[in-house]
Phi, psi and omega in degrees: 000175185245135177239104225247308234194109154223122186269137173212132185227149159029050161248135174061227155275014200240087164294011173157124190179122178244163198190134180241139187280163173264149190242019156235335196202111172232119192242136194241133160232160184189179169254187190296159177056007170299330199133343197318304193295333194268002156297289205286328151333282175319318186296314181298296197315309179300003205246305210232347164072037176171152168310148191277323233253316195204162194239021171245125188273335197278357171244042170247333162307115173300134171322142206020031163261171177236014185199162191229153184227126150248143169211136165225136192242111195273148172210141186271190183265128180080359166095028173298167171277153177229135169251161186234160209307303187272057190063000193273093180335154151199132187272143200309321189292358197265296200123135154242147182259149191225112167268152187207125199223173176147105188285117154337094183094024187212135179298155179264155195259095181239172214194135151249120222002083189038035133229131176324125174329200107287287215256035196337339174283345160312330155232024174310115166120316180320313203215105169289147172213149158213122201253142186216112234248192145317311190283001173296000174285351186267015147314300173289318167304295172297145179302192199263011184251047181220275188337311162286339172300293184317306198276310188303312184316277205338288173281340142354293216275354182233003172233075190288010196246340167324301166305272228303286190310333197272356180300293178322285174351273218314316197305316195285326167281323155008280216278331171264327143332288194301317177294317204299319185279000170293147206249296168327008219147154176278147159308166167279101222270343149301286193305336188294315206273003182250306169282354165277338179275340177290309153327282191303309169318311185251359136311302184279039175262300186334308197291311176302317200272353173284354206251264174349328206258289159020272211297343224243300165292003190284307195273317140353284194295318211271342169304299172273348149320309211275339153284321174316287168290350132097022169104352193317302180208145188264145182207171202232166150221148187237160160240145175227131191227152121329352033077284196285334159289004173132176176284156206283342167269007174278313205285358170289303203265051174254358180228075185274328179316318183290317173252045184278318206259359164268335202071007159195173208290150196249347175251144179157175177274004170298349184246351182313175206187130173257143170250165210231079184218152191259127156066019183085011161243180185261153203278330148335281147311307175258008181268143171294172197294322186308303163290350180260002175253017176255320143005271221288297202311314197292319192299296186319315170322294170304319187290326188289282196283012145271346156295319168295349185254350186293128174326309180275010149267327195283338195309309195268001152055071170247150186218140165286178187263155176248148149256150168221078188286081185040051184282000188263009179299140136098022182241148190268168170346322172248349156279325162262033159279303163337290208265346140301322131010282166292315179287341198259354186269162191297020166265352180263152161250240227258116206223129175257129167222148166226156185189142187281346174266099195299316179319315161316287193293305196267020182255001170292288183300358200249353167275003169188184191240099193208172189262161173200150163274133150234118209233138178285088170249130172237119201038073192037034145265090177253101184291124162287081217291000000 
């Protein structure tokens, strides 16, 4: 979809701002901390239903407020019909509104055209995004569950029976921590083997669809690294699961013991990993700040043109929306001429960008004849130039 129209009350520092969108390039230049992020922020929430930056929804309320409001009024490409997970159309030309609410001390509420979810996984998918922040450093940086996040967003947005299963999973490893940490008594070795056989079942489900995104994304990633960096150094990804060691209720339960006596399970797909390495080493050490944010950008990408290729966007000849959250810090000269490039050609649609540089937006714009926004934020306030 296209994002036509977004209104933001008390999110964050931006105490009030409806904003009419380009349904190809918007671009916020500010200095840091002015609001930029807390925009292309508001655009994510309506797409996942939290915030990128944090799942505690009460620290998106601007400070002495007592409630925060998002609405974004949607449109589809070319006025196509968009189906919604539970077969119901809604034609591009009418529009959907996507509303989001939330009172201090009370759940937030959200409605597409003004009726209310059930179910927030109900709209996990509707309005694809891929967003790409500062904070992708910690993909490298960060341990293996910010890795494993990065793969679950991806399929999420194109598998609504996924959440449920990694739901199934999460119940199941819980439920077996908790017998493994009893000081009292030994567990019950029926219950163990009843939530481990669950465990084991929606893992290699788990595992197939982590594998599968892997394997799909590899030649992607590795195409748009290699423009970027212009061919400089080559660099891989592996995906690694417990999984890949025999079926998965054998290797769960051979070391039951081990994790009885640690207190909680040490195999599963709760461990899974993606590795990361520049030139045969791993990229955490040895890649410069430049290369792990040349990393980060290509891998997002790649994940963006497979979401365009997934069958259930292409029915509805859709492209997700992008964010570009201050990608050009700490990159040289000729990376971001690349990626500007990249970003500016007909393979991207309706793309939010911030930057503390004017110069950046406007070797953007100066690669094509396209419509663009441009808007000015200052301490949460945003003017349109």
């Amino acid at each position: 979809m296209i994002l036509e129209r977004l209104s933001i009350i008390n999110y964050k520092n931006i105490k009030e701002a409806t904003l009419e969108l380009s349904p190809k390039i918007n671009c916020f230049i500010g200095h840091n901390g002015a609001g930029k992020t807390n925009v292309l922020d508001a655009v994510y929430f309506l797409s996942f239903c939290h915030s990128a930056q944090t799942t505690q929804d009460s620290l998106v309320i601007r400070h002495g407020e007592d409630f925060f409001m998002l609405e974004g009024v949607y449109r589809g490409y070319e006025g196509t019909e968009v189906r919604g997970h539970e077969g119901t159309e809604v034609r591009g030309h009418e529009g959907t509104t996507i509303h989001c609410g939330m009172k201090r001390g009370a759940k937030k509420v959200f409605r597409r055209d003004k009726k209310a979810y059930q179910r927030l996984s109900d709209h996990i998918g509707l309005i694809p995004i891929v967003m790409i922040s500062p904070a992708d450093a910690y993909l490298i940086e960060g341990n293996s569950e910010e890795r494993r996040r990065l793969m679950d967003v991806v399929i999420a947005q194109t598998d609504r029976p996924y959440m449920e299963t990694l739901n199934r999973y999460n119940k199941a490893l819980l439920q077996r921590n908790a017998l493994l940490k009893m000081e009292d008594r030994e567990p019950d070795p029926e219950m163990l083997s009843l939530w481990e056989e669950q465990m084991a079942r929606e893992g290699e489900k788990i595992y197939q669809k982590r594998h599968d995104l892997v394997e799909r994304l590899i030649p992607l990633f590795q195409q748009f690294y290699e423009t970027i960096s212009e061919g400089h150094e080559q660099v891989s990804l592996k995906y690694t699961s417990h999984c890949q060691r025999g079926p998965l209720l054998e290797v769960i339960q051979r070391d039951r013991m081990k994790d009885r006596a640690v207190g909680y399970s040490l195999h599963g797909t709760h461990r899974d990993d993606l590795e990361i390495m520049i030139d045969g080493h791993p990229m955490r050490r040895e890649g410069s700040q430049g290369q792990q944010k040349t990393f980060v950008i290509a891998l997002k990408l790649a994940m963006y043109l497979l979401l365009i290729n997934n069958e259930k966007y292409l029915a509805n000849h859709e492209q997700p929306i992008l964010l570009l959250d201050d990608i050009f810090d700490k990159l040289d000269a000729q990376r971001v001429e690349q990626i500007v490039r990249l970003v500016a050609s007909d393979r991207f649609g309706q793309i939010f960008i911030t930057d503390t540089n004017r110069e950046h937006i406007d070797q953007i714009l100066s690669h094509g004849h396209f419509d663009y926004h441009l808007y000015e934020v200052n301490e949460g306030t945003i003017y349109s130039k």
